[in-house]
Amino acid sequence: MFSASNCLIRCNIYSGVSCIKALFASVALLAVPLPVGGVSTISGSTGGSEAMVWWSIFNDVLYDVLYDAVDVLDEFECGSLFSSSNPLAFSFKMGHKIKQIKEQLDEIASHKAKFHLNERDESRRSMPKERAMTHSFVNVSDIIGRDKDKENIIRLLQKPSDGVKIDVIPIIGIGGLGKTALSKLVYNDERVQIIFNLRWVCVSEDFDIKNLIEKIIKCATSYGENRSNLEVEQLQKFLREKIGDKKYFLILDDVWNEDSMRWDQLQELLVTGANGSKILVTTRSKKVASIMSTISEPYELSGLPHDKCVALFTKCAFKEGEEKHYPNLLKIGDEIVKKCKGVPLAVKTLASLLLTNKDESYWKFIRDSELWKIGQKENDKILPALKLSYEQLPAYLKKCFAYCSFYPKDYEYTSYALIPFWMAHGLLESTNENEDLEDIGWRYFQELGSRSFFQDFEEEDSFINCKMHDLLHDLALSLTQNEFSTIISTTTHISKSVRHLLFPGFTSLPALSQYLEQVRTAVFMRTEENSQSALDLCLSRLKYLRMLDLAQYKLDRLQS
């Protein structure tokens, strides 16, 4: 009797699992990340504001239920592989969980009709398979319309210092204008190489003094020795020895620090160099510029002139010489460029989107999109173009793009690490059973690159390294339903919605025991002393872990 009952229960569970998988496949199609405020596709009898509030709540619930469904299926399949000390109790427990998940998925599916939440048509967004690799990545050094700005900056670098040992020259402008690209043009100019003995580029968004010194040392030396275990005083000594009495040129890119005391701390270290040393700072903040500048006025970068924007658009939207065959598209393209308000990133991103689609109606669709209306504010010039480009991604690329925000800004993505990251979380889809997941991931990586969602490409052996513009990173982060969390020394709590943890530096974890069991990803970017016990504690609680990255971790052992 006991055996028959157990068999019946397990049959019902298998039936429930099949039902969940079918419901999951249907409901999961709704779980495409949308930008904040991106509810324009929701229609129905309810008002717009009600729909917006409802969608926000619904989307959070949807993601939680889908994650729970995957966890239950994993737990069931794992339990089927291994014997249980009490199979009847396990069957009852799984039956109860499956029943709960099925009811939640049923409820979500019922809302599809209420708000007309049908799967979106991806046909017009698909990437043609014949897209040539030679057009996948635009050379970052091929920058249009900044020659005059480059000459102006170089003149400032050549100018003798006016009563100060080190000149600090800020370049200020809104995001997407090309401040970083301009800095690199200056950095690589032959005249600058002759003037300065040392040249460094350092991205410094967080402006943590220890991390910043490490970055400067890494940029200033030809070897990548890990110095994260050194104290600040040791790093300072090494930096002073490296600078000596040499004339140097340092770029601090994308600075947000508005604390003058922290800048004074760094400045004290950098005055060691010879007279005539220069620091070039890029920032969007006028306050940052005023705190750091030693010149009378920061260099304010303006938008590109319309003719230069058109030239950039033409270069990115057409193969060489192809534009002559599409006079109507050139006219529509000119109107699209006007909406980009002189912001090169907006122009390039949209042009890359249109490169493989020469359908005139599609170009008009982009030109006339309602999303342009969200960019009325001065600081939102770039947002409509980025959202438009995101909205036109196929669903499978939207998820991969959103997951890129797991890593911090200015992170150097590499194809050999990013593709397994997508793979571990089930983001790679195939309709061809003979196609390897690695090949699918490489195709996704190429598609995002060809649409200008990545930049600064470098080849290394058979892999590609690249970065993501910080505005695109902001957009990607807004899509992730608070699933990602970066754990620092002051972190005492993680949200129930968090599924992916990044540890820039290892920290003690006892206070983070809550909700650790639901984490899918744990990436440790740095090793610190006394971290083995914390790692063991962390791993013992990660029940549904799908990806563990210890590449930067000096591992003695790993608990079983």
XYZ file of C-alpha atoms in Angstrom:
560
model
C 0.000 0.000 0.000
C 2.812 2.368 0.996
C 4.690 1.631 -2.224
C 1.556 2.096 -4.349
C 0.774 5.430 -2.661
C 4.320 6.601 -3.169
C 4.187 5.596 -6.832
C 0.895 7.470 -7.305
C 2.313 10.593 -5.644
C 5.380 10.529 -7.861
C 3.212 10.069 -10.970
C 1.220 13.140 -9.951
C 4.462 15.042 -9.372
C 5.759 14.130 -12.838
C 2.453 15.302 -14.297
C 2.767 18.558 -12.326
C 6.345 19.043 -13.516
C 5.255 18.649 -17.149
C 2.475 21.174 -16.573
C 4.885 23.649 -14.954
C 7.322 23.319 -17.846
C 4.550 24.083 -20.348
C 3.285 27.064 -18.322
C 6.843 28.240 -17.765
C 7.574 28.231 -21.496
C 4.507 30.397 -22.123
C 4.933 32.846 -19.227
C 8.723 33.195 -19.611
C 8.191 34.909 -22.968
C 6.750 37.844 -21.019
C 9.906 38.172 -18.936
C 11.786 40.379 -21.375
C 13.483 43.236 -19.506
C 11.891 46.625 -20.121
C 13.503 49.993 -19.460
C 12.173 52.008 -16.544
C 8.935 53.572 -17.749
C 8.903 51.258 -20.767
C 5.248 50.255 -20.546
C 4.101 51.801 -23.791
C 3.431 48.362 -25.259
C 0.826 47.575 -22.583
C -2.677 48.318 -23.731
C -6.191 47.547 -22.650
C -9.092 49.080 -20.810
C -7.044 50.259 -17.845
C -5.571 53.753 -17.760
C -1.923 54.435 -18.515
C -0.904 55.279 -14.923
C -2.698 52.204 -13.553
C -1.008 50.048 -16.176
C 2.387 51.482 -15.275
C 1.957 50.755 -11.549
C 0.512 47.321 -12.272
C 3.333 46.458 -14.675
C 5.986 47.382 -12.115
C 4.414 45.102 -9.497
C 3.651 42.359 -12.019
C 7.190 42.325 -13.403
C 8.745 41.866 -9.947
C 6.331 39.029 -9.143
C 6.882 37.447 -12.558
C 10.646 37.245 -12.128
C 10.358 35.857 -8.589
C 7.925 33.142 -9.685
C 10.027 32.167 -12.700
C 13.129 31.865 -10.538
C 11.171 29.811 -7.987
C 9.878 27.556 -10.766
C 13.400 26.876 -12.029
C 14.565 26.184 -8.460
C 11.755 23.672 -7.885
C 12.466 21.896 -11.171
C 16.185 21.750 -10.331
C 15.436 20.405 -6.854
C 13.092 17.770 -8.272
C 15.550 16.611 -10.938
C 18.377 16.525 -8.397
C 16.215 14.494 -5.999
C 15.375 12.070 -8.796
C 19.067 11.389 -9.379
C 19.992 10.782 -5.757
C 18.301 8.525 -3.260
C 16.515 10.158 -0.333
C 16.432 8.826 3.234
C 12.665 9.433 3.224
C 11.368 9.303 -0.366
C 7.727 9.654 0.690
C 8.439 12.869 2.644
C 10.439 14.209 -0.301
C 7.570 13.409 -2.663
C 5.030 15.174 -0.434
C 7.302 18.228 -0.100
C 7.898 18.448 -3.841
C 4.218 17.913 -4.585
C 3.298 20.851 -2.342
C 5.938 23.129 -3.934
C 4.896 22.178 -7.454
C 1.236 22.849 -6.651
C 2.123 26.339 -5.359
C 4.228 27.199 -8.403
C 1.547 25.928 -10.792
C -1.081 28.144 -9.125
C 1.200 31.191 -9.369
C 1.997 30.543 -13.035
C -1.711 30.033 -13.779
C -2.486 33.410 -12.205
C 0.244 35.165 -14.201
C -0.937 33.549 -17.426
C -4.469 34.825 -16.733
C -3.188 38.429 -16.748
C -1.923 38.116 -20.322
C -5.409 38.689 -21.719
C -6.324 41.432 -19.218
C -3.449 43.683 -20.251
C -2.917 42.312 -23.774
C 0.515 41.029 -22.761
C 1.196 38.975 -25.845
C 4.641 37.869 -26.923
C 6.181 40.570 -29.060
C 6.771 40.093 -32.753
C 10.512 39.696 -33.211
C 10.475 39.333 -36.982
C 11.472 42.909 -37.750
C 14.178 42.828 -35.080
C 16.020 39.714 -36.191
C 19.659 39.977 -37.214
C 20.298 38.830 -40.809
C 22.644 35.860 -40.813
C 24.649 37.211 -43.740
C 26.012 40.137 -41.704
C 29.733 40.279 -42.424
C 32.241 40.131 -39.579
C 34.187 42.993 -41.178
C 31.300 45.310 -40.283
C 30.771 44.003 -36.766
C 33.049 46.355 -34.849
C 33.717 50.010 -35.706
C 37.306 51.061 -35.009
C 37.237 53.245 -31.904
C 40.197 55.284 -33.173
C 38.265 56.344 -36.273
C 36.598 59.343 -34.616
C 34.827 61.989 -36.670
C 34.642 65.714 -35.960
C 36.949 66.108 -32.957
C 40.166 67.308 -34.640
C 39.702 70.913 -33.491
C 38.993 69.805 -29.918
C 42.086 67.600 -29.953
C 44.288 70.499 -31.047
C 42.809 72.752 -28.349
C 43.571 70.198 -25.628
C 47.112 69.587 -26.895
C 47.760 73.349 -26.817
C 46.696 73.361 -23.158
C 49.108 70.485 -22.481
C 51.957 72.317 -24.213
C 51.279 75.547 -22.328
C 53.675 76.188 -19.386
C 52.152 75.742 -15.940
C 51.015 79.011 -14.367
C 52.428 78.934 -10.844
C 51.487 75.307 -10.112
C 53.617 72.179 -10.295
C 50.920 70.066 -11.922
C 48.163 71.368 -14.201
C 44.741 69.738 -13.965
C 42.638 70.241 -17.100
C 38.981 69.131 -16.903
C 36.943 68.220 -19.980
C 33.274 68.621 -19.119
C 30.170 67.600 -21.066
C 27.057 65.443 -20.982
C 27.326 61.669 -21.353
C 27.822 60.286 -24.843
C 29.611 63.332 -26.324
C 32.903 61.473 -26.634
C 34.996 62.868 -23.772
C 36.799 59.548 -23.326
C 37.353 59.126 -27.067
C 38.785 62.657 -27.286
C 41.109 61.930 -24.358
C 42.404 58.835 -26.132
C 43.028 60.828 -29.306
C 45.135 63.231 -27.252
C 46.854 60.410 -25.365
C 47.969 58.682 -28.562
C 49.160 61.829 -30.353
C 52.866 61.750 -31.230
C 53.473 65.220 -29.767
C 52.153 64.106 -26.381
C 54.353 61.010 -26.439
C 57.414 63.217 -26.980
C 56.577 65.668 -24.168
C 55.806 63.202 -21.370
C 57.932 60.372 -19.959
C 55.000 58.555 -18.393
C 51.436 58.372 -19.683
C 48.557 56.704 -17.875
C 44.848 56.287 -18.438
C 42.813 55.517 -15.345
C 39.045 55.234 -14.946
C 38.150 56.475 -11.516
C 34.415 56.520 -10.970
C 34.498 55.274 -7.376
C 37.517 57.432 -6.398
C 38.513 55.043 -3.631
C 42.105 56.121 -2.935
C 43.521 52.597 -2.495
C 41.819 51.239 -5.620
C 42.792 54.340 -7.561
C 46.476 54.036 -6.633
C 46.379 50.352 -7.648
C 44.899 51.293 -11.033
C 47.490 54.015 -11.619
C 50.328 51.639 -10.721
C 48.886 48.963 -13.012
C 48.642 51.470 -15.881
C 52.149 52.783 -15.196
C 53.854 49.389 -15.204
C 54.200 46.915 -18.022
C 53.333 43.928 -15.838
C 50.052 43.142 -14.155
C 51.282 42.013 -10.724
C 48.468 41.905 -8.180
C 49.163 44.458 -5.418
C 45.737 44.312 -3.766
C 47.263 42.763 -0.621
C 49.457 45.837 0.015
C 48.495 48.536 2.484
C 47.830 52.093 1.303
C 51.192 53.296 2.676
C 53.069 50.614 0.703
C 51.188 51.505 -2.464
C 51.928 55.192 -1.966
C 55.640 54.463 -1.604
C 55.662 52.358 -4.767
C 53.796 55.077 -6.698
C 56.219 57.814 -5.571
C 59.167 55.635 -6.619
C 57.570 55.070 -10.011
C 56.890 58.768 -10.611
C 60.233 60.025 -9.300
C 61.089 63.303 -10.998
C 59.573 62.356 -14.359
C 57.149 64.522 -16.283
C 53.941 62.548 -16.615
C 50.537 62.781 -18.276
C 47.621 61.146 -16.429
C 44.019 60.845 -17.598
C 41.372 60.407 -14.902
C 38.340 59.363 -16.892
C 34.697 59.738 -15.810
C 35.261 61.295 -12.386
C 32.244 61.751 -10.107
C 33.911 62.467 -6.764
C 32.714 65.797 -5.349
C 34.624 65.463 -2.067
C 37.539 67.912 -2.227
C 39.339 66.175 0.661
C 39.602 62.914 -1.276
C 40.998 64.767 -4.276
C 43.542 66.510 -2.006
C 44.658 63.072 -0.753
C 45.388 61.871 -4.277
C 46.934 65.163 -5.349
C 49.495 64.945 -2.530
C 50.757 61.692 -4.049
C 50.920 63.030 -7.585
C 52.918 66.231 -6.933
C 56.055 64.067 -6.774
C 56.497 64.313 -10.541
C 58.451 66.943 -12.460
C 57.164 70.442 -13.125
C 54.990 70.524 -16.222
C 53.204 67.249 -15.471
C 49.552 67.321 -16.536
C 46.355 65.601 -15.446
C 43.407 65.470 -17.834
C 40.034 64.863 -16.159
C 36.789 63.931 -17.919
C 33.549 64.502 -16.034
C 29.876 65.367 -16.412
C 29.883 67.356 -13.155
C 30.639 71.088 -13.049
C 31.347 70.755 -9.332
C 33.998 68.099 -9.980
C 35.584 70.365 -12.595
C 35.689 73.330 -10.216
C 37.222 71.253 -7.393
C 40.008 69.732 -9.507
C 40.782 72.389 -12.125
C 43.936 74.534 -12.042
C 43.042 76.459 -15.208
C 40.688 79.430 -15.420
C 37.905 77.596 -17.271
C 37.362 73.857 -17.823
C 37.243 72.722 -21.439
C 33.549 72.350 -22.272
C 32.903 69.783 -24.995
C 29.984 70.657 -27.249
C 27.809 68.428 -29.391
C 29.052 67.483 -32.844
C 27.959 69.785 -35.690
C 25.116 68.382 -37.761
C 27.275 67.715 -40.832
C 29.765 65.713 -38.749
C 26.919 63.728 -37.176
C 25.562 62.949 -40.643
C 29.032 61.790 -41.715
C 29.267 59.536 -38.638
C 25.766 58.176 -39.230
C 26.506 57.436 -42.895
C 29.745 55.677 -41.998
C 28.007 53.407 -39.462
C 24.654 52.848 -41.217
C 25.996 51.929 -44.670
C 28.772 49.836 -46.089
C 31.335 51.881 -47.995
C 29.726 53.521 -51.057
C 26.358 51.873 -50.372
C 24.607 55.141 -49.421
C 24.531 56.263 -53.080
C 21.874 53.633 -53.757
C 19.541 54.826 -50.971
C 18.767 58.558 -51.409
C 15.450 58.216 -49.543
C 17.150 56.551 -46.588
C 19.762 59.317 -46.493
C 16.966 61.869 -46.147
C 15.285 59.885 -43.347
C 18.688 59.356 -41.736
C 19.273 63.106 -41.729
C 16.013 63.560 -39.799
C 17.015 60.826 -37.316
C 20.381 62.528 -36.802
C 18.657 65.818 -35.918
C 16.837 64.019 -33.093
C 20.195 62.866 -31.674
C 21.038 66.470 -30.700
C 24.716 66.248 -31.633
C 25.478 63.278 -29.341
C 27.852 60.864 -31.157
C 26.928 57.827 -29.032
C 23.263 58.273 -29.967
C 24.129 58.645 -33.653
C 26.442 55.643 -33.710
C 24.098 53.357 -31.758
C 21.107 54.028 -34.017
C 23.189 53.880 -37.193
C 24.532 50.470 -36.163
C 20.948 49.329 -35.600
C 19.994 50.350 -39.148
C 23.073 48.940 -40.900
C 21.462 45.628 -41.843
C 17.914 46.828 -42.454
C 17.329 48.959 -45.543
C 13.536 48.779 -45.329
C 12.305 52.377 -45.675
C 9.278 51.750 -43.445
C 11.572 50.538 -40.662
C 13.713 53.674 -40.869
C 10.532 55.764 -40.657
C 9.417 53.706 -37.667
C 12.660 54.618 -35.866
C 12.341 58.281 -36.883
C 8.739 58.569 -35.671
C 9.011 56.497 -32.472
C 7.186 57.769 -29.384
C 10.365 57.185 -27.377
C 11.836 60.429 -28.718
C 9.368 62.304 -26.518
C 11.113 61.186 -23.322
C 14.204 63.198 -24.245
C 12.802 66.693 -23.821
C 14.982 67.469 -20.795
C 18.490 68.732 -21.483
C 20.166 65.845 -19.662
C 18.126 63.245 -21.555
C 19.501 63.887 -25.061
C 21.017 60.421 -25.220
C 18.294 58.330 -23.542
C 15.749 58.059 -26.396
C 18.337 56.753 -28.861
C 19.647 54.155 -26.426
C 16.154 52.991 -25.495
C 15.186 52.802 -29.162
C 18.219 50.650 -29.892
C 17.432 48.428 -26.918
C 13.760 48.077 -27.883
C 14.780 46.801 -31.322
C 16.918 43.997 -29.927
C 15.549 40.459 -30.238
C 14.343 39.099 -26.885
C 17.332 36.771 -26.543
C 19.762 39.690 -26.872
C 17.817 41.863 -24.416
C 18.440 39.373 -21.632
C 22.125 38.984 -22.491
C 22.560 42.767 -22.591
C 20.837 43.202 -19.218
C 23.074 40.558 -17.615
C 26.175 42.516 -18.669
C 25.346 45.028 -15.921
C 26.295 42.405 -13.327
C 29.888 43.546 -13.764
C 30.937 47.082 -12.706
C 31.294 50.076 -15.002
C 34.471 50.115 -17.095
C 34.811 46.353 -16.642
C 36.747 44.733 -19.466
C 34.476 42.013 -20.822
C 36.110 39.108 -22.569
C 34.296 36.706 -24.850
C 35.740 33.603 -23.148
C 34.218 34.654 -19.788
C 31.009 36.416 -20.840
C 29.713 33.591 -23.039
C 29.945 30.939 -20.245
C 28.265 33.475 -17.924
C 25.284 33.691 -20.300
C 25.362 29.917 -20.760
C 25.271 29.205 -17.015
C 22.039 31.173 -16.693
C 20.226 29.619 -19.636
C 20.304 32.722 -21.856
C 21.543 30.961 -24.992
C 18.722 29.654 -27.173
C 19.010 27.354 -30.170
C 16.592 26.044 -32.749
C 19.321 23.825 -34.174
C 20.271 20.867 -31.979
C 23.583 20.536 -33.840
C 24.706 24.068 -32.895
C 27.027 24.262 -29.884
C 26.105 26.676 -27.092
C 29.567 28.264 -27.407
C 28.833 29.081 -31.067
C 25.457 30.578 -30.128
C 27.112 32.691 -27.435
C 29.748 33.905 -29.877
C 26.985 34.894 -32.306
C 25.172 36.827 -29.554
C 28.434 38.546 -28.598
C 29.008 39.583 -32.218
C 25.459 40.872 -32.593
C 25.676 43.089 -29.506
C 29.048 44.358 -30.695
C 27.804 45.091 -34.190
C 24.933 47.133 -32.736
C 27.439 49.248 -30.739
C 26.407 47.935 -27.326
C 30.114 47.179 -26.810
C 33.119 49.335 -27.673
C 36.940 49.500 -27.382
C 37.533 46.087 -28.935
C 40.888 44.332 -28.650
C 41.843 40.905 -29.960
C 43.781 38.580 -27.680
C 44.616 35.170 -29.102
C 41.238 33.754 -30.192
C 39.219 35.961 -27.826
C 37.796 39.480 -27.964
C 38.036 41.980 -25.110
C 35.723 44.992 -25.006
C 33.986 47.526 -22.771
C 30.514 49.047 -22.456
C 29.795 52.778 -22.367
C 28.682 53.808 -18.888
C 25.337 55.148 -20.183
C 24.573 51.786 -21.772
C 25.642 50.140 -18.513
C 23.155 52.373 -16.659
C 20.425 51.294 -19.077
C 21.302 47.607 -18.662
C 21.281 47.947 -14.878
C 17.800 49.490 -14.955
C 16.489 46.298 -16.585
C 17.563 43.764 -14.003
C 14.782 43.904 -11.370
C 17.378 44.398 -8.592
C 18.734 40.903 -9.255
C 22.401 41.927 -8.952
C 24.282 43.113 -5.886
C 27.878 44.170 -5.308
C 29.053 43.145 -1.842
C 31.442 45.542 -0.111
C 32.721 45.755 3.467
C 29.760 47.868 4.604
C 27.081 45.578 3.131
C 24.900 44.158 5.913
C 21.821 43.035 3.996
C 20.862 41.707 0.590
C 17.385 41.908 -0.863
C 15.231 38.839 -1.406
C 15.232 39.639 -5.139
C 19.038 39.353 -5.434
C 20.247 36.300 -7.369
C 23.757 37.319 -8.395
C 26.563 38.486 -6.075
C 29.796 40.233 -7.070
C 32.635 40.588 -4.555
C 35.121 43.291 -5.722
C 37.104 42.553 -2.550
C 36.331 39.648 -0.258
C 34.296 40.561 2.798
C 33.045 38.718 5.844
C 29.688 37.054 5.229
C 28.031 36.082 8.535
C 25.718 39.112 8.366
C 24.635 38.109 4.857
C 23.237 34.685 5.706
C 19.663 35.722 4.857
C 18.582 34.912 1.278
C 21.970 33.436 0.308
C 20.296 30.133 -0.586
C 18.644 31.713 -3.649
C 21.866 33.111 -5.153
C 22.751 31.787 -8.644
C 26.074 33.567 -9.225
C 29.068 34.322 -6.993
C 32.065 36.070 -8.546
C 35.126 36.935 -6.456
C 37.301 39.548 -8.147
C 40.010 39.793 -5.503
C 41.607 37.701 -2.764
C 42.137 39.104 0.707
C 43.619 37.577 3.829
C 41.493 35.373 6.097
C 38.910 34.829 3.376
C 38.957 31.001 3.239
C 36.527 30.548 6.129
C 34.223 33.191 4.688
C 34.296 31.417 1.322
C 33.426 28.084 2.958
C 30.546 29.715 4.823
C 29.293 31.321 1.630
C 29.418 28.136 -0.450
C 27.661 26.065 2.203
C 24.577 28.262 1.793
C 24.461 28.653 -1.996
C 21.914 25.930 -2.689
C 21.034 26.929 -6.263
C 24.457 28.155 -7.404
C 24.953 27.947 -11.169
C 28.183 29.909 -11.584
C 31.160 30.291 -9.252
C 34.111 32.403 -10.436
C 37.294 32.027 -8.392
C 39.690 32.963 -11.202
C 41.269 35.722 -9.096
C 41.148 33.647 -5.905
C 44.254 32.026 -4.421
C 42.605 28.769 -3.442
C 44.138 26.279 -1.016
C 41.130 24.019 -0.825
C 37.402 23.946 -1.521
C 35.001 22.302 0.900
C 33.109 19.268 -0.357
